[in-house]
Tab-separated table of C-alpha atoms and ligand atoms in Angstrom:
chain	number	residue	atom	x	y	z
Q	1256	UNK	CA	0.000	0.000	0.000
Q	1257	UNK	CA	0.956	3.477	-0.354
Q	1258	UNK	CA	-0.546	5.946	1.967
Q	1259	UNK	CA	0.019	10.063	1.466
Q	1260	UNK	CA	0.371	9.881	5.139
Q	1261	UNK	CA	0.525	7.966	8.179
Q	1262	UNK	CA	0.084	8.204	12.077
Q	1263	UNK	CA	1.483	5.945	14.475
Q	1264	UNK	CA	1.841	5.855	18.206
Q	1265	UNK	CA	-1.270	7.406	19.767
Q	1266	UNK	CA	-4.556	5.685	21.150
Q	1267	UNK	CA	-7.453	6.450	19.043
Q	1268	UNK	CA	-11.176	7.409	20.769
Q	1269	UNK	CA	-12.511	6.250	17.370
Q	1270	UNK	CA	-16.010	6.454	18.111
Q	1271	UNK	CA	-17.384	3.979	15.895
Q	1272	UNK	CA	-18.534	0.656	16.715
Q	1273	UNK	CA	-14.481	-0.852	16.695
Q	1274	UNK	CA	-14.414	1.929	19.898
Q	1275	UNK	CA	-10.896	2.380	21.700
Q	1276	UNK	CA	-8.104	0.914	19.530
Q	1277	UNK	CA	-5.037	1.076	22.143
Q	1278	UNK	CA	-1.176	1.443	19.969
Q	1279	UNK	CA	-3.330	2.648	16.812
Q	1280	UNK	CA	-2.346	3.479	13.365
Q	1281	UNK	CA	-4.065	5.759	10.643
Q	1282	UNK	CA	-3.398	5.813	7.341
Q	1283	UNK	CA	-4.588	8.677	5.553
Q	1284	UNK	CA	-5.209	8.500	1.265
Q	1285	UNK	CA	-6.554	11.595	-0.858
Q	1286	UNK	CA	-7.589	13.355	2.585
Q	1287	UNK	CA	-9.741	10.407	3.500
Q	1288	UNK	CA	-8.750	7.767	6.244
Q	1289	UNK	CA	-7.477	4.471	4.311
Q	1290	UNK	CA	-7.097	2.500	7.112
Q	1291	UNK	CA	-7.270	2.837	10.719
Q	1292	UNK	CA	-6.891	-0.107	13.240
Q	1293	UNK	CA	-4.089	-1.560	15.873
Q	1294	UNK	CA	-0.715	-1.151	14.520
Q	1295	UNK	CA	0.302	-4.497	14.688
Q	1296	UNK	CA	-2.065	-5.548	12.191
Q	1297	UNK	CA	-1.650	-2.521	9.895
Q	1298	UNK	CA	-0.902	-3.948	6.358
Q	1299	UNK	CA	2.114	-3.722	4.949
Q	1300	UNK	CA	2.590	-0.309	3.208
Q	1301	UNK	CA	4.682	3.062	2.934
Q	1302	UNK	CA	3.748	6.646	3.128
Q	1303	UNK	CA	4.672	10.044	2.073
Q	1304	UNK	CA	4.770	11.067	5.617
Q	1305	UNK	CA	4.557	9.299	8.897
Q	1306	UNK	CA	3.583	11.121	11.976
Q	1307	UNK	CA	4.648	9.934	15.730
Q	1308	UNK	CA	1.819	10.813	18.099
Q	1309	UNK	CA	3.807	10.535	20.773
Q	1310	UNK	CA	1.500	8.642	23.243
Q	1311	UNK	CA	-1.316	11.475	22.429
Q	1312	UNK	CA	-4.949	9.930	22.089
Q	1313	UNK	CA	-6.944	10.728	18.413
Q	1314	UNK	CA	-10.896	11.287	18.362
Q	1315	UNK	CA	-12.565	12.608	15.941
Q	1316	UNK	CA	-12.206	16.522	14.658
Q	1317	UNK	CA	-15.180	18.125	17.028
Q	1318	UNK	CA	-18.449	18.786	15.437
Q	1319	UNK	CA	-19.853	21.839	16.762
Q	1320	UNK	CA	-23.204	21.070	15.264
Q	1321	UNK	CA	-25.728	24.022	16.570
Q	1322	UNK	CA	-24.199	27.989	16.779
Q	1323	UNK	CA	-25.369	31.157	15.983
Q	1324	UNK	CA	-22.007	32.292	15.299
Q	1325	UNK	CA	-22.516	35.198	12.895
Q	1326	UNK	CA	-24.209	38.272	14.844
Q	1327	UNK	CA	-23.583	41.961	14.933
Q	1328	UNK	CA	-22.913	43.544	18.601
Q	1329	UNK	CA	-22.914	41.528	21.924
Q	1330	UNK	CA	-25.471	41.645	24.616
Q	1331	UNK	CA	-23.057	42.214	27.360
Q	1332	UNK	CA	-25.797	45.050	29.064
Q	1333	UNK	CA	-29.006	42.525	28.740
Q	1334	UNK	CA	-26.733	39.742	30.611
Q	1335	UNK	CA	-26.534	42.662	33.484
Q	1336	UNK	CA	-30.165	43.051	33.467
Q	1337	UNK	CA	-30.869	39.764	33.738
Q	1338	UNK	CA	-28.747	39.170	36.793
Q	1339	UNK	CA	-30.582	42.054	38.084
Q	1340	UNK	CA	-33.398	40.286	37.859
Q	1341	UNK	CA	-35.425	40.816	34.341
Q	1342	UNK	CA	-36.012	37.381	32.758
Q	1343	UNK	CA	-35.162	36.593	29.315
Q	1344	UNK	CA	-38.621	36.438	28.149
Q	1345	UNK	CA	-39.230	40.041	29.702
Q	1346	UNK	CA	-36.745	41.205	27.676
Q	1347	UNK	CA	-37.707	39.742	24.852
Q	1348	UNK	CA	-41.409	41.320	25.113
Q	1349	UNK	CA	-39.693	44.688	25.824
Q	1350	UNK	CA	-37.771	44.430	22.383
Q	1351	UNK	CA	-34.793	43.727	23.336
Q	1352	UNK	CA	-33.043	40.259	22.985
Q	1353	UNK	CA	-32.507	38.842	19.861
Q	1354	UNK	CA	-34.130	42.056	18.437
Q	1355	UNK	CA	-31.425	44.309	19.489
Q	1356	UNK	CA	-29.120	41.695	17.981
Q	1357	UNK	CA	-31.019	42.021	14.536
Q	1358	UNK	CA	-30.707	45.975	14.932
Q	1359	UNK	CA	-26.673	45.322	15.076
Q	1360	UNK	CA	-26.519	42.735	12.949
Q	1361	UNK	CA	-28.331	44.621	9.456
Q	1362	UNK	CA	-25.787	47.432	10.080
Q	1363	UNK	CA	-23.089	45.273	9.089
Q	1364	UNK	CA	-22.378	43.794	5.516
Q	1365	UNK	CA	-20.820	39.938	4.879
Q	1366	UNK	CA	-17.276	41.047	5.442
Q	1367	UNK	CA	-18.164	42.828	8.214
Q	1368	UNK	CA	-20.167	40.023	10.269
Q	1369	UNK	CA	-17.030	37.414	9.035
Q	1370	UNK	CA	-14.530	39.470	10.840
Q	1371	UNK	CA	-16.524	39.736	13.710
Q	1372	UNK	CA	-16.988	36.156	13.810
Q	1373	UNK	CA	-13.478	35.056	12.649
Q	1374	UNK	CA	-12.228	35.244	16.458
Q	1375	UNK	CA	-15.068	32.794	17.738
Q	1376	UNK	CA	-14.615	30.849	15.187
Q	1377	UNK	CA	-10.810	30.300	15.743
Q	1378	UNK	CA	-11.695	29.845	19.338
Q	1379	UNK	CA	-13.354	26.796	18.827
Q	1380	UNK	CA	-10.593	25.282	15.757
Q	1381	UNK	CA	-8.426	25.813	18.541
Q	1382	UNK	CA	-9.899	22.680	20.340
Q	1383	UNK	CA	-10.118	20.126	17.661
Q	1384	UNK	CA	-13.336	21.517	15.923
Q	1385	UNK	CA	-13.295	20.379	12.002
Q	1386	UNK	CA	-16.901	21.051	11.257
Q	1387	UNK	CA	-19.610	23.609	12.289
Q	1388	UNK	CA	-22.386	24.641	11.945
Q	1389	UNK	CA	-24.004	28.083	11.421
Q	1390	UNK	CA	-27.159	29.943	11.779
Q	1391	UNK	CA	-29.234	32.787	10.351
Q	1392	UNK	CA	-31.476	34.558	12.050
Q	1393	UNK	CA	-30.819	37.976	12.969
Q	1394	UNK	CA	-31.212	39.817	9.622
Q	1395	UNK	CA	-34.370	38.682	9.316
Q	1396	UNK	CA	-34.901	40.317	6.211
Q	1397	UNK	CA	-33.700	38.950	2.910
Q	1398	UNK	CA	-30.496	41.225	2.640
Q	1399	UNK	CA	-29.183	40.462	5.923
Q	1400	UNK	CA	-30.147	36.809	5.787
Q	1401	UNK	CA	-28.332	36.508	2.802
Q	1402	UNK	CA	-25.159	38.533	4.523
Q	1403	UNK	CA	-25.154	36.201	7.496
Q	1404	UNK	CA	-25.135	33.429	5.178
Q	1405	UNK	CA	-22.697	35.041	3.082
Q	1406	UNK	CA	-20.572	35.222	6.092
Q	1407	UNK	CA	-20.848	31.968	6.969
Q	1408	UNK	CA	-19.764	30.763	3.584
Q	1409	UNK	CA	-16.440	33.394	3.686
Q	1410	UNK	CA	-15.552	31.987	7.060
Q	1411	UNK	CA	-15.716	28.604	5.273
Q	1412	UNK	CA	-13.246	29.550	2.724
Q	1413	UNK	CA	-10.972	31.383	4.867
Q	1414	UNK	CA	-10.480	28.926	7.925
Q	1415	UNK	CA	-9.778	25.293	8.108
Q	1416	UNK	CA	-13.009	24.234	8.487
Q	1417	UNK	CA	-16.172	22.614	7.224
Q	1418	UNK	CA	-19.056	25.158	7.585
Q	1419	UNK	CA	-22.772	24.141	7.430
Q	1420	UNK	CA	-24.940	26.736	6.843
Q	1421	UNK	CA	-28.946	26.970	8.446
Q	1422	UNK	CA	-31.449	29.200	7.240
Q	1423	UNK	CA	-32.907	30.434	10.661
Q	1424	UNK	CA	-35.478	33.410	9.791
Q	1425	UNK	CA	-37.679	32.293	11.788
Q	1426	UNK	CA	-35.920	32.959	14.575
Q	1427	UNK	CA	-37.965	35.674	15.699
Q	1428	UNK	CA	-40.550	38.315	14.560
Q	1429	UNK	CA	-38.590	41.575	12.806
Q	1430	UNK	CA	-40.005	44.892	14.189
Q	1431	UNK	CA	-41.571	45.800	11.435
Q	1432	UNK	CA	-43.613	42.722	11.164
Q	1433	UNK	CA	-44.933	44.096	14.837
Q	1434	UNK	CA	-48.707	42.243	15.182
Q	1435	UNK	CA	-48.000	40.274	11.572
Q	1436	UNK	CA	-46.618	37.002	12.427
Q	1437	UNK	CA	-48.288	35.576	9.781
Q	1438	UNK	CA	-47.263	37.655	7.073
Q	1439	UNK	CA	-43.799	37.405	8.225
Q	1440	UNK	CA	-43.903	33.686	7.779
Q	1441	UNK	CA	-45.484	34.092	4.640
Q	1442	UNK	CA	-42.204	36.592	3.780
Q	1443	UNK	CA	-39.703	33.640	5.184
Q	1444	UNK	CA	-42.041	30.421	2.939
Q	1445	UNK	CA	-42.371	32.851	-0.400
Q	1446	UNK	CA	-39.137	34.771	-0.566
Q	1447	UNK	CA	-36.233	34.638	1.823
Q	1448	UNK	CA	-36.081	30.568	2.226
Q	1449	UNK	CA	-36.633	30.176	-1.604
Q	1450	UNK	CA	-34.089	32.517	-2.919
Q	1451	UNK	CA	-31.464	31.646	-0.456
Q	1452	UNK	CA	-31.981	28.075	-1.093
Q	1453	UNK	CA	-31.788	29.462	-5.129
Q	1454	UNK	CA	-28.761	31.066	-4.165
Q	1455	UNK	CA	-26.910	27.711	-2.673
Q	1456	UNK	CA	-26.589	29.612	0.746
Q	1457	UNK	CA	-28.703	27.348	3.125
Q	1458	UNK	CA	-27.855	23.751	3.901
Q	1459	UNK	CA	-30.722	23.308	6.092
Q	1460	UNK	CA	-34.066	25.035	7.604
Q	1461	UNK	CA	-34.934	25.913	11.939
Q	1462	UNK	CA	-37.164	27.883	13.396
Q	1463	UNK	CA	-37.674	28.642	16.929
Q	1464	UNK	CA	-41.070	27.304	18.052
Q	1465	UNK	CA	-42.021	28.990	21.381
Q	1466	UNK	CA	-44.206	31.779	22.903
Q	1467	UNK	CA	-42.104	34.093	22.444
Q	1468	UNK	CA	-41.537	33.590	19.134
Q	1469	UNK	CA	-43.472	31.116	16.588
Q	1470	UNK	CA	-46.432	28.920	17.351
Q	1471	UNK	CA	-46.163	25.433	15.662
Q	1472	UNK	CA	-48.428	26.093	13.330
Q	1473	UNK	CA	-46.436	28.681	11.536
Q	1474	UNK	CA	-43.306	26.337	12.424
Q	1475	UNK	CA	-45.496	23.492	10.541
Q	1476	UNK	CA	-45.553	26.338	7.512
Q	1477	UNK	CA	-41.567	27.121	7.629
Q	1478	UNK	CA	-41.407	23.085	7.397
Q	1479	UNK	CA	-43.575	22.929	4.467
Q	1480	UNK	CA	-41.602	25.414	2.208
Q	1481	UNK	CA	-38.294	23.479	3.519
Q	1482	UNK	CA	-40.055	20.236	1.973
Q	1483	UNK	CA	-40.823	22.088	-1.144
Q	1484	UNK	CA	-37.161	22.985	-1.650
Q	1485	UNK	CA	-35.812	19.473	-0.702
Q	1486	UNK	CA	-33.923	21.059	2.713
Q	1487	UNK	CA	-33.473	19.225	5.584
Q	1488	UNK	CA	-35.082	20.598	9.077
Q	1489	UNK	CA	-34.362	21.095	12.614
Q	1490	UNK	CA	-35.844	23.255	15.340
Q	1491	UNK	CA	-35.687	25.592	18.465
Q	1492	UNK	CA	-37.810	23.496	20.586
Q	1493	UNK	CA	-39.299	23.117	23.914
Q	1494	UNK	CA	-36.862	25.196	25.334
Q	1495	UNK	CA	-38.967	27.808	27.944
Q	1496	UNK	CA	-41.925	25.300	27.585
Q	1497	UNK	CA	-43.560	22.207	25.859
Q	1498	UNK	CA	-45.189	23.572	22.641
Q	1499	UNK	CA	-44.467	19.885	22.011
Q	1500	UNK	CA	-41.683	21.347	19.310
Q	1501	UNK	CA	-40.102	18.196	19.171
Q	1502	UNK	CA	-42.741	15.881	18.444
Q	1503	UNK	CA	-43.151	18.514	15.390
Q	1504	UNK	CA	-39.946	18.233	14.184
Q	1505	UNK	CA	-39.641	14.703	14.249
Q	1506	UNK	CA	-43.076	14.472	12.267
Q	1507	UNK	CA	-41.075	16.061	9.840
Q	1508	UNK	CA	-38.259	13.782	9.987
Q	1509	UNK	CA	-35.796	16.598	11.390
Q	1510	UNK	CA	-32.254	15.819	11.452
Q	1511	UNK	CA	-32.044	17.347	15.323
Q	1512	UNK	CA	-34.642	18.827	18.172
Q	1513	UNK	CA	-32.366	21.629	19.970
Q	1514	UNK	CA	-32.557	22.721	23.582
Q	1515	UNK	CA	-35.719	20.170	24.451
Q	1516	UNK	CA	-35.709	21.089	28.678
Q	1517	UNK	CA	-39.403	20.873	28.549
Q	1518	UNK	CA	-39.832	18.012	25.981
Q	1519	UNK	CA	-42.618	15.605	27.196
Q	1520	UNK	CA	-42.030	11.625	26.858
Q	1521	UNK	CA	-44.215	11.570	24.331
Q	1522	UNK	CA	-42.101	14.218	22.277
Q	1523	UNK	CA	-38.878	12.059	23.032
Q	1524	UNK	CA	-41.088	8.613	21.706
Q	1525	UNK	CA	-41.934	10.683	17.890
Q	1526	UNK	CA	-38.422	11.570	18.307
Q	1527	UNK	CA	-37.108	7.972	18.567
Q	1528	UNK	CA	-39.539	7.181	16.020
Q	1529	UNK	CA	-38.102	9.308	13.234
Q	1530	UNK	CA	-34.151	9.345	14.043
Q	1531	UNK	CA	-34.194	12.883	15.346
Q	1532	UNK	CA	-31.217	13.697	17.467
Q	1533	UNK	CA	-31.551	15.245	20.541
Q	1534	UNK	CA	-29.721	18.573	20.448
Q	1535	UNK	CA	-28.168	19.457	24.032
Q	1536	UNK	CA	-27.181	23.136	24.934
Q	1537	UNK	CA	-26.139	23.380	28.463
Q	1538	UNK	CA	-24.676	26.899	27.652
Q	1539	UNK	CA	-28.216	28.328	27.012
Q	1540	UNK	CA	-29.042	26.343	30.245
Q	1541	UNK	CA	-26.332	27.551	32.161
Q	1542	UNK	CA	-26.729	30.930	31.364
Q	1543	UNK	CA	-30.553	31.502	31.746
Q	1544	UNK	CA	-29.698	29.546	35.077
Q	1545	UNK	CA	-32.281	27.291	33.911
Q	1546	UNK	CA	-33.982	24.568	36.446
Q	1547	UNK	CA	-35.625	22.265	34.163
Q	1548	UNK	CA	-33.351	19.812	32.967
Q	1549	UNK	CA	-33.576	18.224	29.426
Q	1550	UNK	CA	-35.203	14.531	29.724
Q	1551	UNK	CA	-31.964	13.080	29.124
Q	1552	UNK	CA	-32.846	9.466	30.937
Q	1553	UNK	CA	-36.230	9.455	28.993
Q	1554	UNK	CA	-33.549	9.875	25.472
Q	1555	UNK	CA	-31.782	6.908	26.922
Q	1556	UNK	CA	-34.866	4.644	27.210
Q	1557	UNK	CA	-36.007	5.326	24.239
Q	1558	UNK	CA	-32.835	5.386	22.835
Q	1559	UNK	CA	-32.950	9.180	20.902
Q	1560	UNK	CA	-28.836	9.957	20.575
Q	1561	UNK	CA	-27.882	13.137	22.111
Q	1562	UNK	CA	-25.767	15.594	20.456
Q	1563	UNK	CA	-23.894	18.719	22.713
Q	1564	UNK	CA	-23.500	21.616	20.894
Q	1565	UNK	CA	-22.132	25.147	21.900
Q	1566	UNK	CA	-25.173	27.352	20.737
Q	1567	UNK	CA	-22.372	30.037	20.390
Q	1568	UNK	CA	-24.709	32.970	20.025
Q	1569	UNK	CA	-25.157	36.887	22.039
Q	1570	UNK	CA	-28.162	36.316	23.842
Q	1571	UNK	CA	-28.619	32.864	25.534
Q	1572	UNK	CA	-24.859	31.270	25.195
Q	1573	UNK	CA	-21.783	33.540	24.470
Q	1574	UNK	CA	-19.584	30.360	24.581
Q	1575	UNK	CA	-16.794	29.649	22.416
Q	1576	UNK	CA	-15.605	26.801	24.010
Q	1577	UNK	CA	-16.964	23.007	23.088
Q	1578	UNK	CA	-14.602	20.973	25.477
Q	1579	UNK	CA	-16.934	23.478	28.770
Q	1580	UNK	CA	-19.926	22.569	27.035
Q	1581	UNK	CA	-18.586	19.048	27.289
Q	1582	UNK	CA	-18.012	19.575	30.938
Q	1583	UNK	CA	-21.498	21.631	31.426
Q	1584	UNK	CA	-23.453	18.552	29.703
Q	1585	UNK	CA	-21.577	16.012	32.088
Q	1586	UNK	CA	-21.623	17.967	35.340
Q	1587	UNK	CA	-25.662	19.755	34.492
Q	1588	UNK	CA	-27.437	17.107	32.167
Q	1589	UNK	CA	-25.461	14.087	34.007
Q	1590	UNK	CA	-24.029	12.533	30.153
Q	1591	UNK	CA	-21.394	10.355	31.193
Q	1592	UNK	CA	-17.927	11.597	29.668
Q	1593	UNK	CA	-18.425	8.500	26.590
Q	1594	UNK	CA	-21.790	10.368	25.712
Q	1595	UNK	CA	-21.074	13.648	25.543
Q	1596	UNK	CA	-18.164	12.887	23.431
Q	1597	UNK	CA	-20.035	11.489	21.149
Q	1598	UNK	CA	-22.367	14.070	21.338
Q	1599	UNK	CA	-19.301	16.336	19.719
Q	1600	UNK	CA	-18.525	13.686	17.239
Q	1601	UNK	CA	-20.830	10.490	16.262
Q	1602	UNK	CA	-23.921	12.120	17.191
Q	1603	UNK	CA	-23.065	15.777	16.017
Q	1604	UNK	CA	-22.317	14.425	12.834
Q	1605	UNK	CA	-25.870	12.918	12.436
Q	1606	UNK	CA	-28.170	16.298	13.223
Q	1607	UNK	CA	-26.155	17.535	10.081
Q	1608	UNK	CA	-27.042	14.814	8.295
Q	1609	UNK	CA	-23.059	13.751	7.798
Q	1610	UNK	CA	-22.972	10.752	9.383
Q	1611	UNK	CA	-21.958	8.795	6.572
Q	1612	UNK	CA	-18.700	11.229	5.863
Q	1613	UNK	CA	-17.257	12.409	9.680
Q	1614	UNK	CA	-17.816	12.027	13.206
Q	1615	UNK	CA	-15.945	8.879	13.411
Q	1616	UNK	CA	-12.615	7.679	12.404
Q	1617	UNK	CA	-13.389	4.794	10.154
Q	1618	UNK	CA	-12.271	3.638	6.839
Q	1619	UNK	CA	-13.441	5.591	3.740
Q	1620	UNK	CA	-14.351	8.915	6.313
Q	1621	UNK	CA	-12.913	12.064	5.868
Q	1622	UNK	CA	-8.864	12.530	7.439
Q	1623	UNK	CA	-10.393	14.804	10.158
Q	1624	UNK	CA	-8.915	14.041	13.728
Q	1625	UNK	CA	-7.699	15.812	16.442
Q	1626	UNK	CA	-4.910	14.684	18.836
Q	1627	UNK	CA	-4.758	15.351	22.299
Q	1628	UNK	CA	-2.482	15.567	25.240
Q	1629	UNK	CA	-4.690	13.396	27.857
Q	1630	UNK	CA	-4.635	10.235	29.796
Q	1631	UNK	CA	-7.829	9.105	28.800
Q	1632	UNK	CA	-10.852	10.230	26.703
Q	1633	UNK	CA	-12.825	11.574	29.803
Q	1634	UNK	CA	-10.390	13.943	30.469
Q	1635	UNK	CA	-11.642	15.778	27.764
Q	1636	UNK	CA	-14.741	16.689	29.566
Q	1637	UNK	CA	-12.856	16.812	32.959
Q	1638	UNK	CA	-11.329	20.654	32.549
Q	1639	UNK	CA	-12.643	23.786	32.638
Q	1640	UNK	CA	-10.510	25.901	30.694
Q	1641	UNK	CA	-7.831	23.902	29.401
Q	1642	UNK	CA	-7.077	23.069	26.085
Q	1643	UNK	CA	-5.139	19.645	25.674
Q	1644	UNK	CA	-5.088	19.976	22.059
Q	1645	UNK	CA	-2.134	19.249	20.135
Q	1646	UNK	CA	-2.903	18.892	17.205
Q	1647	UNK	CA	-5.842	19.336	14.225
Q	1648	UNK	CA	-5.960	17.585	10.923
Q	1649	UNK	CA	-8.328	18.085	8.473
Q	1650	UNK	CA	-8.846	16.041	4.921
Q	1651	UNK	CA	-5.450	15.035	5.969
Q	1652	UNK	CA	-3.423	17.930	6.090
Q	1653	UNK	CA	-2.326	19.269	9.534
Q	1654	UNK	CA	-4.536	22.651	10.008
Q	1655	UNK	CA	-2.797	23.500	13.724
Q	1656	UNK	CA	0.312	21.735	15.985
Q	1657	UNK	CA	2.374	19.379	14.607
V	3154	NIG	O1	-30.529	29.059	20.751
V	3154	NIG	N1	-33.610	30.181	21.457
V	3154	NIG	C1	-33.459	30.897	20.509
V	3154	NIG	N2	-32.338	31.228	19.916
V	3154	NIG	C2	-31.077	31.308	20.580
V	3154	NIG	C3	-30.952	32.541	21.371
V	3154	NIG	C4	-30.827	33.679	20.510
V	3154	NIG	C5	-30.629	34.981	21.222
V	3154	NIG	O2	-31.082	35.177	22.360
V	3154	NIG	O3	-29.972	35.811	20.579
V	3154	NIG	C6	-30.791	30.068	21.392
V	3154	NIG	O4	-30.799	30.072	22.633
V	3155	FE	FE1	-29.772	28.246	19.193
């Protein structure tokens, strides 16, 4: 065999069904992994390049898999009024929250909102993230949709990194839509989704189904047009209550239902029903200093895989860290370390619908790994605030370390 490049010497986390290979070796071809397994049965082969791990452990390059990364502004002042005692949802109904994000976020063109996002983003590459995702949803108006998305797509070319884009404009109702829900959503189905979609900028469709934003049956409309245009869904859902969002978004055979602290059992059974990952933001949870904890034991039963994601956005979750949200989703939601990992990897891969390409290092997957200076996998959820990464590949070529 001959290999562009090969890895030796490192454990590998490999989060597929062959699990923990101890003394592993991966052999990388064309940016894709050629063969991965215990080193004493690699075949026989050479390679271009061979890397010594040195001991390090491998997993997977991280998946951030839900983040509203692109926004105008911060909301540094709201965070002060909330710890003064004003609720998010008050805010909200005062016009502030994501609102006042919107307000910041049309003022700035595509170039603008990537270079405001281009430190976040190299926040999270920093700890082994290869792929991530990226929402709309504060332009809410075709031009600044389109920016955000625009954005999204620039910080895709310019970092090492594999950006999925969601159309999120129904994320909340724009100002001047004040009393005309309806005729928003009609705005979102007719126009925006349609000529984004047209315009190859949106890899998939959410909304935000709650009372402070859009009542399933509008939701149930967003879904519709995302049908029409062959997109695949996912949704804000039972987050401040059970609107039963996730029973919706599985009856629409959504990739992921995100947030889901108020998701009923019945919600988690459609869920199971339909392959709909369970989307868990302990950031958003965290920071609200919610009490109502997500139904993870009721996931378990019914055996609905849970995903972690930062949420990286101004409001709820200003995090740009997945290895805390690791932490926050072992030590607040009780995952044990080997879930939430593969709620950055495995899992995370499948609520973008790229299972069958990454969040696992197996044969015929893309090169995308991280390795890390740990003892074992859990330690990666064991920290708060330090980075054991030592190293990022992506399609095979070393992106950071080395
Ligand atoms: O995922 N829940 C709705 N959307 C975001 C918050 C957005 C904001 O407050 O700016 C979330 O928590
Ligand atoms: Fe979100």
């Amino acid at each position: 065999m001959r290999w562009d490049s090969l890895w030796i010497n490192g454990h590998a986390a490999t989060m597929s069904p062959a699990g923990v290979v101890r003394d592993a070796a991966v052999a990388v071809v064309g940016g894709c992994i050629a063969w991965i397994g215990p080193r004493a049965e690699m075949p026989p082969g050479t390679a271009a390049e061979e890397h010594d791990l040195d001991g390090r452990w491998l997993t997977p390059g991280l998946i951030d898999a839900h983040t509203h990364l692109v926004f105008g502004g911060n909301r540094a002042a709201e965070f002060e009024m909330r710890l003064e005692g004003a609720s998010y949802e008050e805010i909200a109904r005062a016009g502030g929250g994501i609102v006042s994000t919107v307000t910041a976020t049309r003022a700035a063109d595509a170039e603008t909102l990537a270079a405001l996002a281009a430190p976040r983003l190299e926040r999270l590459l920093a700890e082994g993230v290869t792929v991530v995702e990226v929402k709309s949803g504060y332009g809410l108006d075709l031009a600044s949709e389109r920016a955000m998305l625009r954005a999204a797509r620039l910080l895709g070319e310019r970092h090492p990194v594999t950006v999925r884009t969601t159309g999120l404009a129904a994320h909340a109702l724009p100002p001047e839509f004040a009393g005309r829900a309806d005729a928003y959503i009609d705005l979102v189905c007719d126009e925006i989704l349609p000529v984004l979609a047209a315009e190859g900028l949106v890899d998939a469709v959410d909304a935000f189904c709650e009372r402070i934003a859009f009542t399933p049956e509008q939701t149930a409309r967003v879904f519709d047009a995302a049908r029409r245009l062959g997109l695949p869904m996912k949704l804000h859902a039972d987050q401040l209550s059970d609107g039963g969002g996730a029973a919706l978004a599985a009856r629409y055979g959504g990739l992921s239902a995100d947030h889901l602290e108020h998701t009923s059992e019945d919600g988690v059974r459609a869920m199971a029903a339909a392959g709909t990952v369970a989307m868990l933001l302990p950031g958003a949870f965290y920071l609200l200093r919610e009490t109502k904890l997500p139904p993870v034991e009721l996931f378990r039963r019914h055996g609905v895989p849970m995903a972690v994601a930062t949420d990286c956005n101004p409001g709820t979750s200003p995090a740009v860290s997945l290895l805390l949200m690791l932490n926050m989703a072992c030590t607040l939601f009780r995952l044990t370390p080997a879930e939430a990992l593969a709620g950055v990897t495995r899992h995370a891969a499948q609520a973008l619908g790229m299972q069958a390409t990454h969040g696992s290092l197996e044969v015929g997957k893309a090169a995308d790994f991280a390795a890390w200076d740990i003892g074992r996998p859990a330690e990666l959820c064991y920290w708060l605030g330090l980075n054991p990464c030592a190293l990022v590949v992506r399609a095979g070529r070393v992106v950071r370390g080395g």
